[in-house]
Coordinates of N, CA and C in Angstrom, one line a residue:
M1 N -22.6 -17.2 -11.2 CA -21.3 -16.9 -11.7 C -21.1 -17.7 -13.0
K2 N -20.6 -17.1 -14.0 CA -20.4 -17.8 -15.3 C -19.3 -18.9 -15.1
E3 N -19.5 -20.0 -15.9 CA -18.5 -21.1 -15.8 C -17.1 -20.7 -16.0
E4 N -16.8 -19.9 -17.0 CA -15.4 -19.6 -17.3 C -14.8 -18.7 -16.2
I5 N -15.6 -17.9 -15.5 CA -15.1 -17.1 -14.4 C -15.0 -18.0 -13.2
K6 N -15.9 -18.8 -13.0 CA -15.9 -19.8 -11.9 C -14.6 -20.6 -11.9
E7 N -14.2 -21.0 -13.1 CA -13.0 -21.8 -13.2 C -11.7 -21.1 -12.9
T8 N -11.7 -19.8 -13.1 CA -10.5 -19.0 -12.9 C -10.5 -18.2 -11.6
Y9 N -11.6 -18.2 -10.9 CA -11.7 -17.4 -9.7 C -10.6 -17.7 -8.7
G10 N -10.4 -19.0 -8.4 CA -9.4 -19.4 -7.4 C -8.0 -19.0 -7.9
S11 N -7.7 -19.2 -9.1 CA -6.3 -18.8 -9.6 C -6.1 -17.3 -9.5
M12 N -7.2 -16.5 -9.8 CA -7.0 -15.1 -9.6 C -6.8 -14.7 -8.2
I13 N -7.5 -15.3 -7.3 CA -7.3 -15.1 -5.8 C -5.9 -15.4 -5.4
K14 N -5.4 -16.5 -5.9 CA -4.0 -17.0 -5.6 C -3.0 -16.0 -6.2
E15 N -3.2 -15.6 -7.5 CA -2.3 -14.7 -8.1 C -2.2 -13.4 -7.4
L16 N -3.3 -12.8 -6.9 CA -3.3 -11.6 -6.1 C -2.6 -11.8 -4.8
R17 N -2.8 -12.9 -4.2 CA -2.1 -13.2 -2.9 C -0.5 -13.2 -3.1
I18 N -0.1 -13.9 -4.2 CA 1.3 -14.1 -4.5 C 1.9 -12.7 -4.9
K19 N 1.2 -12.0 -5.7 CA 1.6 -10.7 -6.1 C 1.9 -9.7 -5.0
N20 N 1.1 -9.9 -3.9 CA 1.3 -9.1 -2.7 C 2.2 -9.7 -1.7
G21 N 2.9 -10.8 -2.1 CA 4.0 -11.4 -1.2 C 3.4 -12.1 0.0
L22 N 2.2 -12.6 -0.1 CA 1.6 -13.2 1.1 C 1.5 -14.7 1.0
T23 N 1.6 -15.4 2.1 CA 1.5 -16.9 2.1 C 0.0 -17.2 2.4
Q24 N -0.4 -18.4 2.1 CA -1.7 -18.9 2.5 C -2.0 -18.7 4.0
C25 N -0.9 -19.0 4.8 CA -1.1 -18.9 6.2 C -1.3 -17.4 6.7
E26 N -0.6 -16.5 6.0 CA -0.7 -15.1 6.4 C -2.1 -14.6 6.0
V27 N -2.6 -15.0 4.9 CA -3.9 -14.6 4.5 C -5.0 -15.2 5.4
A28 N -4.8 -16.5 5.7 CA -5.8 -17.2 6.6 C -5.8 -16.5 7.9
K29 N -4.7 -16.1 8.5 CA -4.7 -15.4 9.8 C -5.4 -14.1 9.7
A30 N -5.1 -13.3 8.6 CA -5.7 -12.0 8.5 C -7.2 -12.1 8.3
L31 N -7.7 -13.2 7.7 CA -9.1 -13.4 7.4 C -9.8 -14.2 8.5
N32 N -9.0 -14.7 9.5 CA -9.6 -15.5 10.6 C -10.2 -16.8 10.0
V33 N -9.5 -17.4 9.1 CA -9.9 -18.7 8.5 C -8.7 -19.6 8.6
T34 N -8.9 -20.8 8.1 CA -7.8 -21.8 8.1 C -7.0 -21.7 6.8
P35 N -5.8 -22.1 6.8 CA -5.0 -22.2 5.5 C -5.7 -23.1 4.6
G36 N -6.3 -24.2 5.1 CA -7.0 -25.1 4.3 C -8.2 -24.5 3.5
Y37 N -8.9 -23.5 4.1 CA -9.9 -22.8 3.5 C -9.4 -22.0 2.3
I38 N -8.2 -21.3 2.5 CA -7.6 -20.5 1.4 C -7.2 -21.5 0.3
S39 N -6.7 -22.6 0.6 CA -6.3 -23.6 -0.4 C -7.6 -24.0 -1.2
H40 N -8.7 -24.3 -0.5 CA -9.9 -24.6 -1.2 C -10.4 -23.5 -2.1
V41 N -10.3 -22.3 -1.7 CA -10.7 -21.2 -2.5 C -9.8 -21.1 -3.8
E42 N -8.5 -21.2 -3.6 CA -7.5 -21.1 -4.7 C -7.6 -22.3 -5.7
N43 N -8.2 -23.4 -5.2 CA -8.4 -24.6 -6.0 C -9.8 -24.8 -6.5
N44 N -10.6 -23.7 -6.4 CA -12.0 -23.6 -6.9 C -12.9 -24.7 -6.2
R45 N -12.6 -25.1 -5.0 CA -13.5 -26.0 -4.3 C -14.5 -25.3 -3.5
T46 N -14.3 -24.0 -3.2 CA -15.2 -23.2 -2.5 C -15.0 -21.7 -2.9
A47 N -16.0 -20.9 -2.7 CA -16.0 -19.5 -3.0 C -16.0 -18.7 -1.7
M48 N -15.4 -17.5 -1.7 CA -15.4 -16.7 -0.5 C -16.7 -16.0 -0.4
S49 N -17.2 -15.8 0.9 CA -18.4 -15.1 1.1 C -18.1 -13.6 0.9
L50 N -19.1 -12.8 0.9 CA -18.9 -11.4 0.7 C -18.1 -10.8 1.9
R51 N -18.4 -11.2 3.1 CA -17.6 -10.8 4.2 C -16.2 -11.1 4.1
I52 N -15.8 -12.3 3.7 CA -14.4 -12.7 3.5 C -13.8 -11.9 2.4
L53 N -14.5 -11.7 1.3 CA -14.0 -10.9 0.1 C -13.6 -9.5 0.6
I54 N -14.5 -8.9 1.4 CA -14.2 -7.6 1.9 C -12.9 -7.5 2.7
F55 N -12.7 -8.5 3.6 CA -11.5 -8.6 4.4 C -10.3 -8.9 3.5
Y56 N -10.5 -9.8 2.5 CA -9.4 -10.2 1.5 C -8.9 -8.9 0.8
A57 N -9.9 -8.1 0.3 CA -9.5 -6.9 -0.4 C -8.7 -6.0 0.5
K58 N -9.1 -5.8 1.7 CA -8.3 -5.0 2.7 C -6.9 -5.6 2.9
T59 N -6.8 -6.9 3.0 CA -5.6 -7.6 3.2 C -4.6 -7.3 2.1
I60 N -5.1 -7.3 0.9 CA -4.2 -7.1 -0.3 C -4.1 -5.7 -0.7
G61 N -4.8 -4.8 0.0 CA -4.6 -3.4 -0.2 C -5.3 -2.7 -1.3
I62 N -6.5 -3.3 -1.7 CA -7.3 -2.7 -2.7 C -8.8 -2.6 -2.2
S63 N -9.6 -1.9 -3.0 CA -11.0 -1.8 -2.6 C -11.7 -3.0 -3.0
L64 N -12.8 -3.3 -2.4 CA -13.7 -4.4 -2.8 C -14.1 -4.3 -4.2
D65 N -14.4 -3.0 -4.6 CA -14.8 -2.7 -5.9 C -13.7 -3.2 -6.9
A66 N -12.5 -2.8 -6.6 CA -11.3 -3.2 -7.5 C -11.2 -4.7 -7.6
L67 N -11.3 -5.3 -6.4 CA -11.2 -6.8 -6.4 C -12.3 -7.5 -7.2
V68 N -13.5 -7.0 -7.1 CA -14.6 -7.6 -7.9 C -14.4 -7.3 -9.4
G69 N -13.9 -6.1 -9.7 CA -13.5 -5.8 -11.1 C -12.5 -6.8 -11.7
Q70 N -11.6 -7.2 -10.8 CA -10.6 -8.2 -11.3 C -11.1 -9.6 -11.5
L71 N -12.1 -9.9 -10.6 CA -12.7 -11.3 -10.6 C -13.8 -11.4 -11.6
E72 N -14.5 -10.3 -11.9 CA -15.7 -10.3 -12.7 C -15.5 -9.4 -13.9
P73 N -15.1 -9.9 -15.1 CA -14.9 -9.0 -16.2 C -16.0 -8.1 -16.6
D74 N -17.3 -8.5 -16.4 CA -18.4 -7.7 -16.8 C -18.5 -6.4 -15.9
Y75 N -17.9 -6.5 -14.7 CA -17.9 -5.4 -13.8 C -16.7 -4.5 -13.8
K76 N -15.7 -4.9 -14.6 CA -14.4 -4.2 -14.6 C -14.5 -2.7 -14.9
A77 N -15.3 -2.3 -15.9 CA -15.4 -0.9 -16.3 C -15.9 -0.1 -15.1
T78 N -16.9 -0.6 -14.5 CA -17.5 0.1 -13.3 C -16.5 0.2 -12.2
A79 N -15.8 -0.9 -12.0 CA -14.7 -0.9 -10.9 C -13.7 0.1 -11.2
I80 N -13.2 0.2 -12.4 CA -12.2 1.2 -12.8 C -12.7 2.6 -12.6
D81 N -14.0 2.9 -13.0 CA -14.6 4.2 -12.8 C -14.6 4.5 -11.3
N82 N -15.0 3.6 -10.5 CA -15.1 3.8 -9.1 C -13.7 4.1 -8.5
E83 N -12.7 3.3 -8.9 CA -11.4 3.5 -8.4 C -10.8 4.9 -8.8
I84 N -11.1 5.3 -10.0 CA -10.7 6.7 -10.4 C -11.3 7.7 -9.5
L85 N -12.6 7.5 -9.3 CA -13.4 8.5 -8.4 C -12.8 8.5 -7.0
N86 N -12.4 7.3 -6.5 CA -11.8 7.3 -5.1 C -10.5 8.0 -5.1
E87 N -9.7 7.9 -6.1 CA -8.4 8.6 -6.2 C -8.6 10.1 -6.3
L88 N -9.6 10.5 -7.0 CA -9.9 11.9 -7.2 C -10.3 12.6 -5.8
T89 N -10.9 11.8 -5.0 CA -11.5 12.4 -3.7 C -10.4 13.1 -2.9
G90 N -9.2 12.6 -2.8 CA -8.2 13.1 -2.0 C -7.3 14.2 -2.7
M91 N -7.6 14.5 -3.9 CA -6.8 15.4 -4.7 C -7.2 16.9 -4.5
K92 N -6.3 17.8 -4.5 CA -6.5 19.2 -4.5 C -7.2 19.6 -5.8
D93 N -7.9 20.7 -5.8 CA -8.5 21.2 -7.0 C -7.5 21.5 -8.1
S94 N -6.3 22.0 -7.8 CA -5.3 22.3 -8.8 C -4.8 21.0 -9.4
E95 N -4.7 19.9 -8.6 CA -4.3 18.6 -9.2 C -5.4 18.0 -10.1
K96 N -6.6 18.2 -9.7 CA -7.7 17.8 -10.5 C -7.7 18.5 -11.9
T97 N -7.5 19.8 -11.8 CA -7.4 20.6 -13.1 C -6.3 20.1 -14.0
A98 N -5.2 19.9 -13.4 CA -4.0 19.4 -14.2 C -4.3 18.0 -14.8
L99 N -5.0 17.1 -14.0 CA -5.3 15.8 -14.5 C -6.3 15.9 -15.6
L100 N -7.3 16.7 -15.5 CA -8.3 16.9 -16.5 C -7.7 17.4 -17.8
Q101 N -6.7 18.3 -17.7 CA -6.0 18.8 -18.9 C -5.2 17.7 -19.5
T102 N -4.6 16.8 -18.7 CA -3.9 15.7 -19.2 C -4.8 14.7 -20.0
I103 N -5.9 14.4 -19.4 CA -6.9 13.5 -20.0 C -7.3 14.0 -21.3
K104 N -7.6 15.3 -21.4 CA -8.1 15.9 -22.7 C -7.0 15.8 -23.7
L105 N -5.7 16.0 -23.3 CA -4.6 15.8 -24.2 C -4.5 14.4 -24.8
W106 N -4.7 13.4 -23.9 CA -4.6 12.0 -24.3 C -5.7 11.7 -25.3
K107 N -6.9 12.2 -25.1 CA -8.0 12.0 -26.0 C -7.8 12.5 -27.4
H108 N -7.0 13.6 -27.5 CA -6.8 14.2 -28.8 C -5.6 13.6 -29.5
V109 N -4.8 12.8 -28.8 CA -3.6 12.2 -29.3 C -3.9 11.0 -30.2
K110 N -5.0 10.4 -29.9 CA -5.4 9.2 -30.7 C -5.3 9.4 -32.1

């Protein structure tokens, strides 16, 4: 992990928790860890394992891909592409057609 990312990792985790209206205790309970562990993560004393990151993403209501995209700037474009694809999966063909037309309009407005 790059140093600048490593230094902001905990604060990003904390920001996401607060943005979702969760306390450290609530997150700890959902992840089956201690509130102290969450504090250590948020203060950059430890990093979450992949297993814990998966559960953390579920707890705050986003995909692991989207979470990693927020934590790792080099992965952000891939995460956004994957999130768009996930949203498209549940759409009807007529909705996809309308969305495609909208995207084409946006590209020409530049």
